[in-house]
Short mmCIF file of C-alpha atoms and ligand atoms in Angstrom, two decimals:
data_model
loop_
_atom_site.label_atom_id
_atom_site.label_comp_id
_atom_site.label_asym_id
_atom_site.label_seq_id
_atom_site.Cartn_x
_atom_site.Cartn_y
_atom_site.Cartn_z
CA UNK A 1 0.00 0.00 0.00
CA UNK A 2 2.88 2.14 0.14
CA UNK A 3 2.35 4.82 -2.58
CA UNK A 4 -0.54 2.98 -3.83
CA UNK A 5 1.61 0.19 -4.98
CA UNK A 6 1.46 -3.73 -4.76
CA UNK A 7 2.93 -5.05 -1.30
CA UNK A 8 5.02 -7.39 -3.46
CA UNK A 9 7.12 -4.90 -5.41
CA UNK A 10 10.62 -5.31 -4.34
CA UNK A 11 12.33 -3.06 -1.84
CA UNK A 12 14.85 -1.53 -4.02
CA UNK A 13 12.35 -0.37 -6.41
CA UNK A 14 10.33 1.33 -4.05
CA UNK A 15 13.27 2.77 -1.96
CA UNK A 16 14.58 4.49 -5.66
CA UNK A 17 15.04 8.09 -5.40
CA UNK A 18 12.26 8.96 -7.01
CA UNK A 19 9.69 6.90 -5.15
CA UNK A 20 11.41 7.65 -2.48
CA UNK A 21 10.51 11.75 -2.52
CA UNK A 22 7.07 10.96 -2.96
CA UNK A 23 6.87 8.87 -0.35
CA UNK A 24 7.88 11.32 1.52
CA UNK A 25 5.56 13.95 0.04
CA UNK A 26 2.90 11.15 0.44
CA UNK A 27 3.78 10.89 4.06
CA UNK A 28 3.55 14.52 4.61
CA UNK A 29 0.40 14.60 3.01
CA UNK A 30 -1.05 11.96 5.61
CA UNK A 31 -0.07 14.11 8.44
CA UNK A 32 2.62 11.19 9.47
CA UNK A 33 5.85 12.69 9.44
CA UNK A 34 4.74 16.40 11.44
CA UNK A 35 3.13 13.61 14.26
CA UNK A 36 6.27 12.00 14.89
CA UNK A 37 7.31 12.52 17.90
CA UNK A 38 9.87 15.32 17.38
CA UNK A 39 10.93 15.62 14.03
CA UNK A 40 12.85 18.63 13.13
CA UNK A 41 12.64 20.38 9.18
CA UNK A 42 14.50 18.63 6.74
CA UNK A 43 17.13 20.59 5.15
CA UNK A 44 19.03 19.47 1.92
CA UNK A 45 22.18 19.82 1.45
CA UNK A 46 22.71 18.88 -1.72
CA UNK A 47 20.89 19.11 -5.22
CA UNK A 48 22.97 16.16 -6.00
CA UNK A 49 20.85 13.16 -6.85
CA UNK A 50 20.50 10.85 -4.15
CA UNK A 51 22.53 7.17 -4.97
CA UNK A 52 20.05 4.69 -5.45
CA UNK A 53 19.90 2.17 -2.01
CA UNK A 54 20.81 -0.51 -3.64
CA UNK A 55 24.32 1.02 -4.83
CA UNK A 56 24.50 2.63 -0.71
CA UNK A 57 23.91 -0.73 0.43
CA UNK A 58 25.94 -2.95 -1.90
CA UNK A 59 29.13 -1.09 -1.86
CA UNK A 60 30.80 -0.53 1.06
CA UNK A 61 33.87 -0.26 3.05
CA UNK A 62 33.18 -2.59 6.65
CA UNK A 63 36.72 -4.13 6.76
CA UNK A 64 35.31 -5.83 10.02
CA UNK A 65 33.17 -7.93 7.32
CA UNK A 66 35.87 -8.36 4.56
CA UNK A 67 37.92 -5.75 2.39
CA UNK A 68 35.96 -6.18 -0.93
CA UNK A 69 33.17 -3.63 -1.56
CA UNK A 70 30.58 -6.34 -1.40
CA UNK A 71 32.15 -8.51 1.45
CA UNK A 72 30.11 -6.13 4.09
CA UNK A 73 27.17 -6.84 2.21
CA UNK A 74 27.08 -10.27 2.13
CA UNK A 75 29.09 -10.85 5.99
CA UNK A 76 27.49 -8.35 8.07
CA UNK A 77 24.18 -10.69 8.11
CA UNK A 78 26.18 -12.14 11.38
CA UNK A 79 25.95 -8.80 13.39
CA UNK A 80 23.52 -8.60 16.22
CA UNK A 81 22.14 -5.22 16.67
CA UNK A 82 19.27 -5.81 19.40
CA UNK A 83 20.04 -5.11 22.29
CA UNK A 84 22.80 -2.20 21.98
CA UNK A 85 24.77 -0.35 24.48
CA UNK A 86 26.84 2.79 23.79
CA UNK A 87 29.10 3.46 26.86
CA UNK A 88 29.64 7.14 27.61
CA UNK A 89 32.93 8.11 29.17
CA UNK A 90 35.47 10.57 30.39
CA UNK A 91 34.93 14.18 31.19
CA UNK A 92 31.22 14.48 30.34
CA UNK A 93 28.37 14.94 33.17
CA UNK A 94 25.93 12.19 32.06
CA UNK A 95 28.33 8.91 31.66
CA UNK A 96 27.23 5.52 31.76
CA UNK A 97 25.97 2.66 29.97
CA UNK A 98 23.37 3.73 27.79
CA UNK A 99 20.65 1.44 26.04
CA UNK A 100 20.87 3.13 22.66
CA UNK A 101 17.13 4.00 23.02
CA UNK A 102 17.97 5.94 25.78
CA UNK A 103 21.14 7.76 24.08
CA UNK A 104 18.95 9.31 21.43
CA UNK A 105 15.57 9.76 23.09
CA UNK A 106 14.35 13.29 23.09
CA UNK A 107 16.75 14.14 20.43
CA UNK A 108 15.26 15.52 17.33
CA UNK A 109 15.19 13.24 14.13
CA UNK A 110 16.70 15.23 11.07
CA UNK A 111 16.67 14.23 7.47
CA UNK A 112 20.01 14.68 5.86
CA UNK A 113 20.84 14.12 2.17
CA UNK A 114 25.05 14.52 2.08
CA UNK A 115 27.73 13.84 -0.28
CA UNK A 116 30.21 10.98 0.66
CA UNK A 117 33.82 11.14 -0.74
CA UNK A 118 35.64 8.03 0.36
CA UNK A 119 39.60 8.53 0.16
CA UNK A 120 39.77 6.26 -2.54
CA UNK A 121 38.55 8.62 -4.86
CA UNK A 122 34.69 7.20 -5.03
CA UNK A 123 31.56 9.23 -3.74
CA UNK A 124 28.15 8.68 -3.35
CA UNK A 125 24.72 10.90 -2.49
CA UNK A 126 23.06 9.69 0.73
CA UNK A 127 19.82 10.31 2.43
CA UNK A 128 20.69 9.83 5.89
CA UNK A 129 18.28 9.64 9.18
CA UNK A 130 19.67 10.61 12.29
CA UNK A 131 20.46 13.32 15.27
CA UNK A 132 22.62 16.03 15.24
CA UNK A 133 25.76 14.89 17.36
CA UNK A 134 25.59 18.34 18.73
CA UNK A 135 22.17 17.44 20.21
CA UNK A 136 23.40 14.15 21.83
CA UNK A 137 26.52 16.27 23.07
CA UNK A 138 24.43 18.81 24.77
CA UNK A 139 22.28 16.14 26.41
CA UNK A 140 25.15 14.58 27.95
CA UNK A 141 26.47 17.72 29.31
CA UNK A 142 30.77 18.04 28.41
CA UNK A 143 32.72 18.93 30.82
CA UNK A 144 34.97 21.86 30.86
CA UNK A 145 38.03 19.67 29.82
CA UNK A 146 36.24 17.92 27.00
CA UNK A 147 38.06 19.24 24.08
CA UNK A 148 37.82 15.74 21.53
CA UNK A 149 35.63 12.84 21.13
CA UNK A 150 37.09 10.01 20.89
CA UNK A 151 33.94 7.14 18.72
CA UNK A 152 35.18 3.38 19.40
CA UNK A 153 33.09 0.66 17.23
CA UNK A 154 32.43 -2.75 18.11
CA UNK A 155 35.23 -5.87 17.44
CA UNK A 156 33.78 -8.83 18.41
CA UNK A 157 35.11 -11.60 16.27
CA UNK A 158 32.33 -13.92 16.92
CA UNK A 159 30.16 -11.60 14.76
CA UNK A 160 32.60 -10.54 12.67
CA UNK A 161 34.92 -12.21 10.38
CA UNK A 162 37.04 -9.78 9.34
CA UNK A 163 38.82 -9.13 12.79
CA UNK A 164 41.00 -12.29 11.38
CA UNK A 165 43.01 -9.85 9.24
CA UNK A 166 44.95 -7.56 11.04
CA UNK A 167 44.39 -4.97 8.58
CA UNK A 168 44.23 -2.25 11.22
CA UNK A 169 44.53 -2.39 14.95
CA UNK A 170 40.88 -3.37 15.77
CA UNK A 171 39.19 -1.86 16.94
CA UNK A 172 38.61 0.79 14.48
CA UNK A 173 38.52 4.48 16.49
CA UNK A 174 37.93 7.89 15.06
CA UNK A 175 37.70 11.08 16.73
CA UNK A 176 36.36 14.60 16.23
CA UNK A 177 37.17 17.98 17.81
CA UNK A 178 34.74 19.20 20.11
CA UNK A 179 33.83 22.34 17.59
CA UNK A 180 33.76 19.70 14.64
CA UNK A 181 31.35 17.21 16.89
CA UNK A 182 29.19 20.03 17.75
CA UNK A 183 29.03 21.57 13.96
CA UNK A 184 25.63 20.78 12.82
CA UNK A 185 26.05 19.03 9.56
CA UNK A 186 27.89 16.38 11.75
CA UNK A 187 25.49 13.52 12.30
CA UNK A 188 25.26 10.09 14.60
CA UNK A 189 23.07 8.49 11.29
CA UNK A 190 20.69 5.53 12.36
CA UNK A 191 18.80 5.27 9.03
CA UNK A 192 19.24 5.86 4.81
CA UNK A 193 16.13 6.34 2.75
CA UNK A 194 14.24 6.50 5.88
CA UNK A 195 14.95 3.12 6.84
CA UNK A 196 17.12 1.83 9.96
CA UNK A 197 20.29 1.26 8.78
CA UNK A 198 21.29 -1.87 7.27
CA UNK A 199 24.48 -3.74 9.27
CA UNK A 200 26.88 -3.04 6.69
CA UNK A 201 26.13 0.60 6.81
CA UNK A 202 27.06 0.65 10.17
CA UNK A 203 24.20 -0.19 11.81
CA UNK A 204 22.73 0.66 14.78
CA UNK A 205 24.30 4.14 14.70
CA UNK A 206 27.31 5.35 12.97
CA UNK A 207 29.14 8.91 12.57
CA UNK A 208 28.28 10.89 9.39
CA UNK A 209 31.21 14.27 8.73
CA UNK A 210 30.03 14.90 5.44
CA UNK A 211 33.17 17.24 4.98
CA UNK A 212 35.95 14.78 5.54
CA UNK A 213 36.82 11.42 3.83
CA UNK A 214 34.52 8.74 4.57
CA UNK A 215 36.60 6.59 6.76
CA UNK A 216 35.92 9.47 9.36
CA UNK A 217 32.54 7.82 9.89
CA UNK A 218 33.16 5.30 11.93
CA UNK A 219 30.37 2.36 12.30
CA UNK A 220 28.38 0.56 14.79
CA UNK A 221 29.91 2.94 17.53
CA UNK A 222 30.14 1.35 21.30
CA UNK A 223 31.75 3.72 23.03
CA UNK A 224 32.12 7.18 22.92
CA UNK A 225 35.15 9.09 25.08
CA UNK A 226 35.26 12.89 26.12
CA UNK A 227 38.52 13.40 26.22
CA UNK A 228 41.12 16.33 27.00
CA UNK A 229 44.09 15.56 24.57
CA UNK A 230 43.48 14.68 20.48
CA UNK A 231 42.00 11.12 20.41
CA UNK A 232 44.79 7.75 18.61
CA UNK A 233 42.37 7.28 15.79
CA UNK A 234 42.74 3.46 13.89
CA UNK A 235 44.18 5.03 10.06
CA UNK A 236 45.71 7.58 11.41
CA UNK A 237 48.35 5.36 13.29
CA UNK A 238 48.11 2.81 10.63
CA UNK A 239 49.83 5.40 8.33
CA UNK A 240 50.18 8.73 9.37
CA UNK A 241 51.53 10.04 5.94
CA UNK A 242 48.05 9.01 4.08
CA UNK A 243 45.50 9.12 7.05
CA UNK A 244 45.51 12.52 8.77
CA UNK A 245 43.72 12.81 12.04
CA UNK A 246 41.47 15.92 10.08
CA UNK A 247 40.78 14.69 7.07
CA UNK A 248 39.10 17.18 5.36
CA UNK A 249 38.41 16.56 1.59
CA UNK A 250 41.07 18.79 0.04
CA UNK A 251 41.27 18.32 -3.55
CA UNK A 252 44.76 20.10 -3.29
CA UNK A 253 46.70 16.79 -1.23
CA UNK A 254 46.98 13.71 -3.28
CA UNK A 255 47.13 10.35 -1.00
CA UNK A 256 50.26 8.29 -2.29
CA UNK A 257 47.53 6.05 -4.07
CA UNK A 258 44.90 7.96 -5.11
CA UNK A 259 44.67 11.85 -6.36
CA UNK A 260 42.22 13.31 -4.73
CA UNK A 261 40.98 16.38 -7.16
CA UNK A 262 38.43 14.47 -9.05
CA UNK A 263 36.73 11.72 -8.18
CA UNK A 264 34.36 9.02 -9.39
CA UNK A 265 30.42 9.41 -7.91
CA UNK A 266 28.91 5.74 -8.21
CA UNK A 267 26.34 5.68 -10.98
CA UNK A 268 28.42 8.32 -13.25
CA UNK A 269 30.31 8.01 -16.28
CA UNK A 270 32.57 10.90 -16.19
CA UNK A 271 34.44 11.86 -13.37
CA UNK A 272 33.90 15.11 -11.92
CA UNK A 273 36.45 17.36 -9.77
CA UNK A 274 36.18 17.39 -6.14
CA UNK A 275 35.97 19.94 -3.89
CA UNK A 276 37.66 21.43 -0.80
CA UNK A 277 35.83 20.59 2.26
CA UNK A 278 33.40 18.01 0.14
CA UNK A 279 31.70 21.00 -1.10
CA UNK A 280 30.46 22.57 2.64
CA UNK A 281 33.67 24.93 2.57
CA UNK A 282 30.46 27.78 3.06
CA UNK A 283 29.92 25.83 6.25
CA UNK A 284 33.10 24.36 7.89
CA UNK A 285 36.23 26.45 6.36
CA UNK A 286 35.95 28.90 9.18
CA UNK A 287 36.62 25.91 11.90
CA UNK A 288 40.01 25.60 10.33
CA UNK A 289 40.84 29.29 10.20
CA UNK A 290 44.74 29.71 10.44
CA UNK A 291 45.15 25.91 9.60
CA UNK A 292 47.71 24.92 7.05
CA UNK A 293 45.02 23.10 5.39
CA UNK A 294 47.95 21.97 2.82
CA UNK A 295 49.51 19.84 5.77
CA UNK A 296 46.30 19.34 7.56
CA UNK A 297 44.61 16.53 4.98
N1 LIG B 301 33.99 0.34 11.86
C1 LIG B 301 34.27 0.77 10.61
N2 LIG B 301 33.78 1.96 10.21
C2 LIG B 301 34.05 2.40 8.96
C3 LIG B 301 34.86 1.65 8.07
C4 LIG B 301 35.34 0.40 8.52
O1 LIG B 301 36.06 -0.34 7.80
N3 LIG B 301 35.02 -0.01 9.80
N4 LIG B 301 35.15 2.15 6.81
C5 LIG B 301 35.06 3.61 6.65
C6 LIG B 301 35.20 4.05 5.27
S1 LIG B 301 36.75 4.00 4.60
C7 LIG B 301 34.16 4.59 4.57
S2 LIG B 301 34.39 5.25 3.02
C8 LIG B 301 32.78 4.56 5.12
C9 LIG B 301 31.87 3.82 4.16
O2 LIG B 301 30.54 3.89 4.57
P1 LIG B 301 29.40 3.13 3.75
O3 LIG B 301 29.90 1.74 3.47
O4 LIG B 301 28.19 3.16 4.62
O5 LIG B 301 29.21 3.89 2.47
O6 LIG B 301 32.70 3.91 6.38
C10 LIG B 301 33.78 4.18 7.26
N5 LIG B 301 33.51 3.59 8.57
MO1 LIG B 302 36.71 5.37 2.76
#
């Protein structure tokens, strides 16, 4: 019945981008989405077209599930999501062991649609569900010290076969700085195309900085740290020369292995030139004032 079409039509069809604005409008137009609970206005930030869910789901990068782009895919089946805990730690007011119900409840649910430029020169359009980070900072109060955030994501090798490889130092850890956690285009995404997120997406929630290189998004997040001193983030030890700790999309610094002033956006023929900051320069460049943003990839 969804948008007056049979039950049996198959999810990727009706999750295409098309279908899946006027399901939206067709939602908005039953009163459902200004009912939920507290839902704030969706804001695009992109005119990009969305990459179809199939392509978002399909190709990934979960090395915890295997290093090919479809390993995640067909691996992260094994990952139990229900029940969740998200330990919060260090200088913050609110710690503790939080069922993730509890982490996000009373935050608003936004609507984002960003681009994502891995490192490896690929990028894709996503429709992302989630909260602000800012929101779930505020509501667990920083304290004074609290100048990073340091995002730890699960390694259980029961659940995930990938933790054989040593390919990093599991497990994988990313960080923000507090003004980049609390910017609000950075999100903790639970969903894509209005759905929960799928487990090689990251599910249950999973960091979304649509101005730096993917791998900044680190997934299925257990633990998150507010800390005084710049977080030991997983690439960025692995090899400090290619993985900086910012890692702002900056078409300007090549990575030994890829160039990084054009890039390749899944579903395109051509490739098309990349921009500083991912495009959200208008947004972020000011956090870096006085940066060498030439070192600082
Ligand atoms: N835990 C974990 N998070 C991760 C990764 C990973 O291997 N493990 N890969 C990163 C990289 S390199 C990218 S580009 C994005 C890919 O997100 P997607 O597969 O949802 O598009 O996830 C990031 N988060
Ligand atoms: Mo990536």
């Amino acid at each position: 019945m969804l948008i007056g079409r049979p039950a049996e039509i198959p999810s990727r069809e009706i999750t295409d981008p098309a279908l899946y604005a006027s399901r939206r409008e067709w939602l908005a137009s039953v009163g459902l989405l200004a009912a939920s609970a507290v839902r704030a206005p969706i804001r695009q930030d992109t005119d990009d077209k969305p990459t179809p869910y199939d392509v978002i789901t399909t190709y990934n990068n979960y090395y915890e599930f295997g290093t090919d782009k479809d390993d995640p895919a067909k691996n992260a089946g094994s990952l139990r999501t229900k029940p969740w805990t998200v330990t919060v730690e260090g200088d913050v007011k609110r710690p503790g062991a939080y069922p993730l119900d509890d982490l996000l409840k009373g935050l608003p649910v936004v609507e984002r649609t960003y681009r994502m430029r891995c490192v490896e020169a690929w990028s894709m359009v996503i429709p992302w569900m989630g909260v602000e980070l800012g929101a779930l900072i505020k509501k667990l109060e920083p304290g004074t010290r609290a100048k990073y955030l340091e995002f730890t994501t699960l390694a259980d090798p029961k659940q995930m076969p990938g933790l054989g490889y040593r390919v990093l130092d599991w497990p994988y850890v990313e960080g923000l700085r507090m003004d980049e956690a609390m910017h609000p285009l950075t999100l903790i995404a639970t969903g894509i195309y209005g759905k929960p997120l799928l487990n090689q997406n990251g599910a249950p929630l999973r960091l979304t900085v649509p101005w730096k290189y993917g791998f900044k998004g680190g997934k299925s997040i257990v633990r998150i740290r507010f800390l005084e001193t710049q977080p030991k983030t997983s690439w960025n030890l692995s090899a400090p020369h290619e993985y900086g700790f910012f890692a702002n999309v900056n078409p300007r610094v090549h990575h030994p292995r890829w160039r990084q002033d054009q890039e390749r956006r899944l579903g395109e023929f051509f490739k098309r030139p990349t921009l500083p900051f991912n495009g959200y320069a208008d947004q972020v460049a000011s956090l870096y004032a006085g940066m060498d943003l030439k070192a600082n990839y």
